[in-house]
Coordinates of C-alpha atoms in Angstrom, one line a residue:
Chain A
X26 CA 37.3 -9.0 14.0
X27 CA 41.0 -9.7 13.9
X28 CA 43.0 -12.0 15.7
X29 CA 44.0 -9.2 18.4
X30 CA 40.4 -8.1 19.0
X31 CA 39.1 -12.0 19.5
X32 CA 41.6 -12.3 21.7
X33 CA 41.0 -9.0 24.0
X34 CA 37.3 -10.2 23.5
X35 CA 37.6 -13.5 24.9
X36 CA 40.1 -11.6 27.7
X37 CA 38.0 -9.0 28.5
X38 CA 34.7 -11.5 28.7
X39 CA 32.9 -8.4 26.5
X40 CA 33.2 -7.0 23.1
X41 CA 36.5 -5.5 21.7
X42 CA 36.7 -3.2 19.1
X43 CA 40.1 -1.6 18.5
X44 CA 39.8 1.9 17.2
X45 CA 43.5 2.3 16.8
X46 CA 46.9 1.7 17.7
X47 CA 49.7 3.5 17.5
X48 CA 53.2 3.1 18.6
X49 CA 54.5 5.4 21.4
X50 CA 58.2 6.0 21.9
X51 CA 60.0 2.3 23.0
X52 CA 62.7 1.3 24.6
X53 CA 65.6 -0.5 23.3
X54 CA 63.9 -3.7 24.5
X55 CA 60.5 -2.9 24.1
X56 CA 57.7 -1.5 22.2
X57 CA 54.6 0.5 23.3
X58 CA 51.5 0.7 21.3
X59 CA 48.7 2.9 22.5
X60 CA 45.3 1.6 21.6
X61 CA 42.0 3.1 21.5
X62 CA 39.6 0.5 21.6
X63 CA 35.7 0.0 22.7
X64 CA 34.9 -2.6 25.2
X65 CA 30.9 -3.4 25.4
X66 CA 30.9 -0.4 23.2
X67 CA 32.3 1.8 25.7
X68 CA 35.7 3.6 24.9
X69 CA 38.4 2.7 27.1
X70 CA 42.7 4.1 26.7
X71 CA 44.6 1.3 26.8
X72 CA 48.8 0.8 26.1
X73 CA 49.7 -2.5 24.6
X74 CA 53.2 -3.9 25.1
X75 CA 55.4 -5.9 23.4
X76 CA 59.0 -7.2 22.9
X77 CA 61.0 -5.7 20.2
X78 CA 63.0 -8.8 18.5
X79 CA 66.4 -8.5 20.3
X80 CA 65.9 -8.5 24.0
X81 CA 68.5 -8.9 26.7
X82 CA 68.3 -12.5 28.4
X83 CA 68.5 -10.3 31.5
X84 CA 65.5 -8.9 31.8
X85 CA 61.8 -10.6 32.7
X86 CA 59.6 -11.6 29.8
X87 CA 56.0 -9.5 29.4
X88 CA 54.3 -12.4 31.6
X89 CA 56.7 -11.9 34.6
X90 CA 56.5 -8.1 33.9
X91 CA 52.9 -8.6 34.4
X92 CA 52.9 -10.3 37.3
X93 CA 55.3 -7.7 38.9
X94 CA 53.0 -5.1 37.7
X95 CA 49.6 -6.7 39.6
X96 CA 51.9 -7.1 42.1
X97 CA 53.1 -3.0 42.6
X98 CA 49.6 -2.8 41.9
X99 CA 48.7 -4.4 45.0
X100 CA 51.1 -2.6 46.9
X101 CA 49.8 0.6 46.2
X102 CA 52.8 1.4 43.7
X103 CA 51.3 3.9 41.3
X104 CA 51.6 1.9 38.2
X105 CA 49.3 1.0 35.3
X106 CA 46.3 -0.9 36.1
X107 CA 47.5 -4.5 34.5
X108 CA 44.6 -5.6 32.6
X109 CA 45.1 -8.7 30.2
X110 CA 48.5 -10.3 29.8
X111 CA 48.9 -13.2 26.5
X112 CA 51.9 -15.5 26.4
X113 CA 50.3 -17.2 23.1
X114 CA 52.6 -16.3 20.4
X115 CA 50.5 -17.0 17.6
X116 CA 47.7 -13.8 18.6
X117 CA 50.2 -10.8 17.5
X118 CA 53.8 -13.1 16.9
X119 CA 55.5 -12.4 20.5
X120 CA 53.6 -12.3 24.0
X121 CA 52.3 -9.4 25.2
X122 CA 50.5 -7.6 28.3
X123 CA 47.3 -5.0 27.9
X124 CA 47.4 -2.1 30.9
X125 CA 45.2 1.0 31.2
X126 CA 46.7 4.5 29.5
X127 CA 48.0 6.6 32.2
X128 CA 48.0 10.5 31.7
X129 CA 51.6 12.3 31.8
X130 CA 55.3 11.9 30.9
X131 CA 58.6 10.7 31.4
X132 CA 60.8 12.4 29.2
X133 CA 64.1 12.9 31.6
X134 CA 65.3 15.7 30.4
X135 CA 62.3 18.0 30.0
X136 CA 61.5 17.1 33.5
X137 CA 65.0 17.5 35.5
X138 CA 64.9 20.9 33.4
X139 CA 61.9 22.0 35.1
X140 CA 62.9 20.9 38.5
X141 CA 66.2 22.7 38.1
X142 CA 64.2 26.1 36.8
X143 CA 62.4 26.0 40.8
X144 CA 66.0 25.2 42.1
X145 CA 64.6 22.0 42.7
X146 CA 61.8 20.2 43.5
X147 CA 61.7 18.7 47.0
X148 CA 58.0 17.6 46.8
X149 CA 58.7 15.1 43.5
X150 CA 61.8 14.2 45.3
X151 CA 60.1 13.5 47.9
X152 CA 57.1 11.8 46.5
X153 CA 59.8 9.3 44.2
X154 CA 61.1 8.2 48.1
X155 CA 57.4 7.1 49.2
X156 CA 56.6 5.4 45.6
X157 CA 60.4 3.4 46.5
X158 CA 59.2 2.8 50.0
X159 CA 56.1 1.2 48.7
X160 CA 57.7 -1.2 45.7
X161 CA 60.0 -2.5 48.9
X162 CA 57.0 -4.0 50.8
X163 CA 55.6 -5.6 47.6
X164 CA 55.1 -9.5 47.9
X165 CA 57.6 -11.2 45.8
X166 CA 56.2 -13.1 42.5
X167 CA 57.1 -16.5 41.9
X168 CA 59.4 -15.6 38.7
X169 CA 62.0 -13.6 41.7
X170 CA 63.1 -16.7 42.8
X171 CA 64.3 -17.2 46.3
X172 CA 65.5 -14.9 48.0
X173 CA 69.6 -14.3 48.7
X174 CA 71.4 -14.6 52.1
X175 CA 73.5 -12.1 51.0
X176 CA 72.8 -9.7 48.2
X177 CA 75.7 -8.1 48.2
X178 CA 77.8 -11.2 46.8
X179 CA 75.4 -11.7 44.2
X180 CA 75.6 -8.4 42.8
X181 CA 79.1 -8.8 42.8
X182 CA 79.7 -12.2 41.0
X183 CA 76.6 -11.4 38.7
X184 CA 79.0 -8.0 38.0
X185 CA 81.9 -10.2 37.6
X186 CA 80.3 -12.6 35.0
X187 CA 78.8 -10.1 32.6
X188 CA 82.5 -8.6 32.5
X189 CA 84.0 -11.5 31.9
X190 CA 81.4 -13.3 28.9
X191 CA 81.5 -9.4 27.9
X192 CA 85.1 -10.3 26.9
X193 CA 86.9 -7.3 27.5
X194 CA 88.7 -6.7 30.4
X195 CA 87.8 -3.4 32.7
X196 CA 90.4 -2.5 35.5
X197 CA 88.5 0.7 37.0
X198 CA 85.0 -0.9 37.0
X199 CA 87.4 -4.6 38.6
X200 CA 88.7 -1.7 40.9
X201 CA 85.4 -0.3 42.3
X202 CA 83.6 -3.9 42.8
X203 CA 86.6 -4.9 44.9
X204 CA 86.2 -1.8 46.8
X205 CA 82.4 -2.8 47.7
X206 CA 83.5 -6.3 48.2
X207 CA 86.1 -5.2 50.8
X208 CA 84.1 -2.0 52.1
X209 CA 80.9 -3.8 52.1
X210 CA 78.3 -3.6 55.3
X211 CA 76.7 -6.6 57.3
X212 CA 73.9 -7.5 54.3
X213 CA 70.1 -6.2 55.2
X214 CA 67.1 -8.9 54.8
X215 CA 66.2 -8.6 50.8
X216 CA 63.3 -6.6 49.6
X217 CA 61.9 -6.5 46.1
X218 CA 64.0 -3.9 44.2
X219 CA 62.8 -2.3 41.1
X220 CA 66.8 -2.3 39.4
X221 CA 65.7 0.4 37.1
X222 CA 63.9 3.4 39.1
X223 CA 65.2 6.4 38.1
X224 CA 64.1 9.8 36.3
X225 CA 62.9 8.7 32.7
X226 CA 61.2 5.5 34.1
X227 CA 58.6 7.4 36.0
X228 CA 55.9 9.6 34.6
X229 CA 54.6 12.8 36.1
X230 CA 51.7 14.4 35.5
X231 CA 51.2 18.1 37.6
X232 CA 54.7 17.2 39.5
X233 CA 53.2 13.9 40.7
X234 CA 54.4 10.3 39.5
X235 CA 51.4 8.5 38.2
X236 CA 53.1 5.7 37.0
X237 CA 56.3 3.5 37.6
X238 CA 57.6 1.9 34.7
X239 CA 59.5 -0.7 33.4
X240 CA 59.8 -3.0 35.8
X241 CA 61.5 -5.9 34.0
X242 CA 64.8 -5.9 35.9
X243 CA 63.0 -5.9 39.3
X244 CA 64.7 -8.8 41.6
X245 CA 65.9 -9.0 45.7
X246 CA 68.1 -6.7 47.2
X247 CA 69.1 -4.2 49.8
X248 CA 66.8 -1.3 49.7
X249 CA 70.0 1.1 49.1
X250 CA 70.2 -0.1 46.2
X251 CA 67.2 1.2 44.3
X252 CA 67.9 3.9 46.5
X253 CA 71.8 4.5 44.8
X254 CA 70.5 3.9 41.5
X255 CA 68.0 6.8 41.8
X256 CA 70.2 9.5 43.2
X257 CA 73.6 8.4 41.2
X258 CA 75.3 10.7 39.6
X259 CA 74.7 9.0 36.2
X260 CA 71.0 9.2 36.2
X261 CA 70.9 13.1 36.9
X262 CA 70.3 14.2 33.5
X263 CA 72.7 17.1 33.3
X264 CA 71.4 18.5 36.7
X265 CA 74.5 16.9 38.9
X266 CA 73.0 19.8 42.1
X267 CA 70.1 17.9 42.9
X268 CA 71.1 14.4 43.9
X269 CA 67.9 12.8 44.0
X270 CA 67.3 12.2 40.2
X271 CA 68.5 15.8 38.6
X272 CA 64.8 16.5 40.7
X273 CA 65.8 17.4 44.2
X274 CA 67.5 17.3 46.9
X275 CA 68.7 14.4 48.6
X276 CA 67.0 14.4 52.3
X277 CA 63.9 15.1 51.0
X278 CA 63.8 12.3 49.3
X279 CA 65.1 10.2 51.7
X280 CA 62.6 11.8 54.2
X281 CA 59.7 10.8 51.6
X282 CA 61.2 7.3 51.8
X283 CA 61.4 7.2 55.1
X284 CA 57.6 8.5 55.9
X285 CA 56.0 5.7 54.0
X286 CA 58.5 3.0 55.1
X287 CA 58.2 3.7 58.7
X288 CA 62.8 3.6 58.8
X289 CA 65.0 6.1 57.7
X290 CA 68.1 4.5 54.8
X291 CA 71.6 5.6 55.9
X292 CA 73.3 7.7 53.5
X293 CA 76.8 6.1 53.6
X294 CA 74.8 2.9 52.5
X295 CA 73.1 5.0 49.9
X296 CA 76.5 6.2 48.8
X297 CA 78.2 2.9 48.6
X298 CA 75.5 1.5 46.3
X299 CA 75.7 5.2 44.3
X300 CA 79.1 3.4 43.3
X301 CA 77.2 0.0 42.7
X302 CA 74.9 1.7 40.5
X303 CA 77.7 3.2 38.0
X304 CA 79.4 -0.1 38.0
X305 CA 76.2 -1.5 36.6
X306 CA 75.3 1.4 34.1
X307 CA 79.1 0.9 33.1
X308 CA 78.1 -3.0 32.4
X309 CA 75.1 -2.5 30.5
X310 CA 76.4 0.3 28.3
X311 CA 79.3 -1.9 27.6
X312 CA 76.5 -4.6 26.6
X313 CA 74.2 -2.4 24.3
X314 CA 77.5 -1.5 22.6
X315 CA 78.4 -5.7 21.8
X316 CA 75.3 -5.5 20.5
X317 CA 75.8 -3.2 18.0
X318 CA 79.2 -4.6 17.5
X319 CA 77.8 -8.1 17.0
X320 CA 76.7 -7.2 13.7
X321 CA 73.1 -8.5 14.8
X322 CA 71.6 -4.9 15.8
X323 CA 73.3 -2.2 13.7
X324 CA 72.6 1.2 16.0
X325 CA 73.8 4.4 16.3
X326 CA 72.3 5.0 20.0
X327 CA 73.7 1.5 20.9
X328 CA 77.0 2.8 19.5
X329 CA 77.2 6.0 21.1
X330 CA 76.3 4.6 24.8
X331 CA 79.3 2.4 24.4
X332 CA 80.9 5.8 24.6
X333 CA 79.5 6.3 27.9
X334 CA 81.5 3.8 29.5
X335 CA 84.6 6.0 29.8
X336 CA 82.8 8.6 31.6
X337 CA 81.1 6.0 34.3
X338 CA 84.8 4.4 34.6
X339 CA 85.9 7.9 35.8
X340 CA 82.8 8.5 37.9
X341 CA 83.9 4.8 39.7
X342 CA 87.5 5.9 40.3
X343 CA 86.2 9.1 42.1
X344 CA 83.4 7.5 44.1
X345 CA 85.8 4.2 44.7
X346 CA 88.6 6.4 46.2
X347 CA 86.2 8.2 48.4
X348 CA 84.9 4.9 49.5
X349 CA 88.5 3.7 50.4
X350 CA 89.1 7.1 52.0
X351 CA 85.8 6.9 54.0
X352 CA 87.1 3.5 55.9
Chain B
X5 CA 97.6 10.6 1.2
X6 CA 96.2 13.8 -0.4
X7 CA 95.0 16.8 2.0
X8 CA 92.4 17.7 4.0
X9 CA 93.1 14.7 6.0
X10 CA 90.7 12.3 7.7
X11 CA 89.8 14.0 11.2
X12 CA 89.5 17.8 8.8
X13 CA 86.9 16.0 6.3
X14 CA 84.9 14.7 9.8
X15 CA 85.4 18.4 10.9
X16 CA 84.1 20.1 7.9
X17 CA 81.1 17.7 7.6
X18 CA 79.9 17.5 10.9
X19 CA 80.1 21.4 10.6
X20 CA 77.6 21.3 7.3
X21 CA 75.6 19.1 9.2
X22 CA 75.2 21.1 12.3
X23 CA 75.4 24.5 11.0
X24 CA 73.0 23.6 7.5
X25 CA 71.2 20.4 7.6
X26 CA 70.1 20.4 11.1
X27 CA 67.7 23.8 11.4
X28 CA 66.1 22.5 8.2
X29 CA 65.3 19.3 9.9
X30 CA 61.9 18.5 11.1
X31 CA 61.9 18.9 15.0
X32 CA 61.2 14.7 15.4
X33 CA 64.5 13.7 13.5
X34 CA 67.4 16.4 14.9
X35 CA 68.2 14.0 17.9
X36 CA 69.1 11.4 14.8
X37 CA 71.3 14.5 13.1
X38 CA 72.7 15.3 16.7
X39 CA 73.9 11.4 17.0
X40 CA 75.4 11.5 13.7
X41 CA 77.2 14.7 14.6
X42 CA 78.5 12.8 17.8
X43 CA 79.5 10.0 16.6
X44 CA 81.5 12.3 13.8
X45 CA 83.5 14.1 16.9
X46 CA 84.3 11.1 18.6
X47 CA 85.9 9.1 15.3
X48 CA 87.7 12.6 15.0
X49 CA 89.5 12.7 18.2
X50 CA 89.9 9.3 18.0
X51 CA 92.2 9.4 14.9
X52 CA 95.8 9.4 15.8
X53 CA 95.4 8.0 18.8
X54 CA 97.2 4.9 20.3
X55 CA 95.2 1.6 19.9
X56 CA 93.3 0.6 23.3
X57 CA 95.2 -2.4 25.2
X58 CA 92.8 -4.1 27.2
X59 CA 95.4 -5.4 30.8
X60 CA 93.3 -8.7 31.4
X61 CA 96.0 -9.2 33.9
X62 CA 95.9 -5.8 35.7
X63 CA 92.4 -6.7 35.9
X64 CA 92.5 -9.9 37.6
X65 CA 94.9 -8.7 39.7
X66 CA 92.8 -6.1 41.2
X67 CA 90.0 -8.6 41.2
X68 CA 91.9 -11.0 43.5
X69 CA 93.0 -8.8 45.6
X70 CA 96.5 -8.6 44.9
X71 CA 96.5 -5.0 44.4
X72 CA 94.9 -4.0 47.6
X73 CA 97.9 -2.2 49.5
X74 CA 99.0 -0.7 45.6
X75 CA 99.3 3.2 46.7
X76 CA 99.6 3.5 43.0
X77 CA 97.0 1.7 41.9
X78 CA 94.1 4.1 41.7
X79 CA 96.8 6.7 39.9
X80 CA 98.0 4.5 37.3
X81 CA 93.9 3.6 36.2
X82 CA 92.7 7.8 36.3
X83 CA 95.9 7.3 33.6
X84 CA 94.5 5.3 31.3
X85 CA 91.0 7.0 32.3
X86 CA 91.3 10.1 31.1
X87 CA 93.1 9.3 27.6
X88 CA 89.7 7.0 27.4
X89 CA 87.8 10.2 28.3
X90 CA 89.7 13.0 26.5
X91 CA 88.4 10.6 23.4
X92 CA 84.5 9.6 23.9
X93 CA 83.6 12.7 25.8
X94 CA 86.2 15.1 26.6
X95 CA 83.6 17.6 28.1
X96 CA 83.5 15.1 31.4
X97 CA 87.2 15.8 31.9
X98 CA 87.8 17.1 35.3
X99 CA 90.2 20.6 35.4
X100 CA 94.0 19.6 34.5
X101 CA 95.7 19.3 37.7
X102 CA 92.4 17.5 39.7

């Protein structure tokens, strides 16, 4: 038995074997390794996940990750089941959580393609509204924090200081903040926001989302929020028509939201944090390109996205002057 | 500096690359070959083109507020915009005129 397999033993109160692992596509903070193991001599699909060496000090560790995920769990969110989570570094060299394989995919592209070829999919649309609707009733775990009177003015001045330790300065992106700070609404009580739900972050399997992932941004905030970040134009994947994710249209998945929340989001709020979300996407491509340019993670795709920013900076001009025009 | 030039070399190689390398690629690795090939257009267009000057004060300007009754404002940045966009990804450009 290897160090792994003591440990999942131990974990698991019952014998481990691991069959095989091998590693799924990652992010670009994150790795994935799918494992086939035995427990009590029974075979069980499990995914195994893991930091990759650079991370952003942004984002949760695994250990909060897995407390979010029993958490969503709990809530009804369909997620992974969270099995075993290890914060001793000396069992694989970084910590690491163990959750049950889940059957589908999340490639964005493949699936806006397929929505677009019905002319949309109002059903998925509709069934990424009630998976939202449940993730915003989820109890908060202690690695959250409090909660913030305003959530608004956080977002703000955390938009603010990224810009300014990113060094370089960014009129249209100064331009659309100022236009949420001075356009903004009366705040809404905070729920738990997931901060990265979007097509590519769910999988489907038969046109149904069977699990949410990568929850390691989650934090409080106005429910429009995740809400914007889903149905910007940014996180579309070519299919700009269907609103709600390149996947469908708009009110049906604000309908789906609103079925399983038991309250019905107002669109010019969903709008205004549309902008909110392309002032972030702007902020973190900017980021994933300093890291490239650091010299410490020499990449290609981190390059490139740098080269996204431009594009999101023009995206922020057009929805900031509508916003101005709207008051 | 002896002919072809800088952005007709990028040009010509991101054409061999495209046109030649890439069918014979295993399916896996022709998102890597389509990177390359952007990252080629982009350093193309860019050559020739005026060095980016950051306005740290245009920005803190519009951050305080200052610029908040500007009618030019939101003019003079979809200026400086599109040049940024005509270089990393011209195909976003909106119609001329818009």
């Amino acid at each position: 038995m290897n160090a792994l397999e003591t440990w999942l033993s131990i974990a698991a109160a019952a014998p481990v074997r691991v069959l095989s692992q091998t590693r799924l596509s990652g992010g670009a903070i994150q790795q994935n390794i799918a494992l086939e193991v035995t427990r009590d001599g029974a075979p069980e699909a499990w995914v195994l996940r893991t930091d990759n060496a650079a991370t952003l000090a942004v984002s949760h560790g695994r250990v909060e990750e897995f407390a979010l995920l029993q958490a969503a769990h709990e809530a009804g969110v369909a997620v992974a089941e969270p099995l075993f989570c290890c914060a001793d570094v000396s069992v694989t060299g970084a910590p690491f959580f163990v959750m049950r394989r889940v059957a589908g995919s999340a490639a964005g592209h493949a699936i806006t393609r397929a929505a677009a070829a019905r002319g949309g999919d109002p059903e998925l649309a509709a069934d990424h509204g009630r998976q939202l609707a449940r993730i915003h009733r989820m109890r908060a775990p202690a690695c959250l924090g409090a909660p913030p009177a305003d959530s608004l003015a956080g977002f703000i001045a955390a938009m603010r200081a990224r810009l300014d330790a990113a060094g370089t300065p960014r009129p249209p992106l100064e331009y659309g903040l100022r236009m949420m700070e001075r356009r903004g609404a009366t705040p809404l009580p905070p729920v738990v926001c997931h901060n990265d739900f979007r097509t590519g972050n769910t999988m489907q399997h038969d046109r149904r989302i069977t699990a949410v992932l990568d929850w390691e941004f989650a934090g409080w905030g106005d429910p429009h929020e995740d809400l914007g970040w889903f149905t910007a134009r940014c996180w579309r994947f070519g299919q700009v028509a269907l609103e709600a994710g390149g996947i469908g249209p708009m009110d049906a998945f604000l309908a789906g939201y609103g079925a399983e929340s038991g309250w019905q989001p107002d669109p010019a709020r969903v709008r205004f944090w549309q902008l909110g979300a392309t002032i972030r996407w702007a902020v973190i491509a900017a980021d994933q390109a300093a890291r490239h340019l650091s010299g410490r993670e020499p990449s290609l795709e981190l390059a490139l996205t740098g080269h996204m920013v431009p594009e999101l900076e023009w995206d922020v001009l057009d929805q900031a002057e509508a916003l101005h025009g709207a008051a | 500096m002896e002919q072809p030039d800088a952005r007709n070399l990028l040009e010509t190689a991101r054409a061999l690359l495209l046109d030649s390398l890439l069918p014979a690629l295993p399916a896996e690795r022709r998102l890597e070959a389509r990177m390359v090939a952007s990252a080629m257009a982009i350093a193309a267009r860019a050559i020739g083109a005026a060095p980016a000057r950051p306005d740290a004060a245009l920005a803190a300007a519009i951050r305080a507020g200052a610029l908040d009754d500007d009618l030019s404002l939101a003019g003079q940045l979809r200026l400086v915009a599109r040049a940024r966009l005509a270089i990393s990804n011209p195909r976003a450009l909106p119609a001329a005129g818009s």
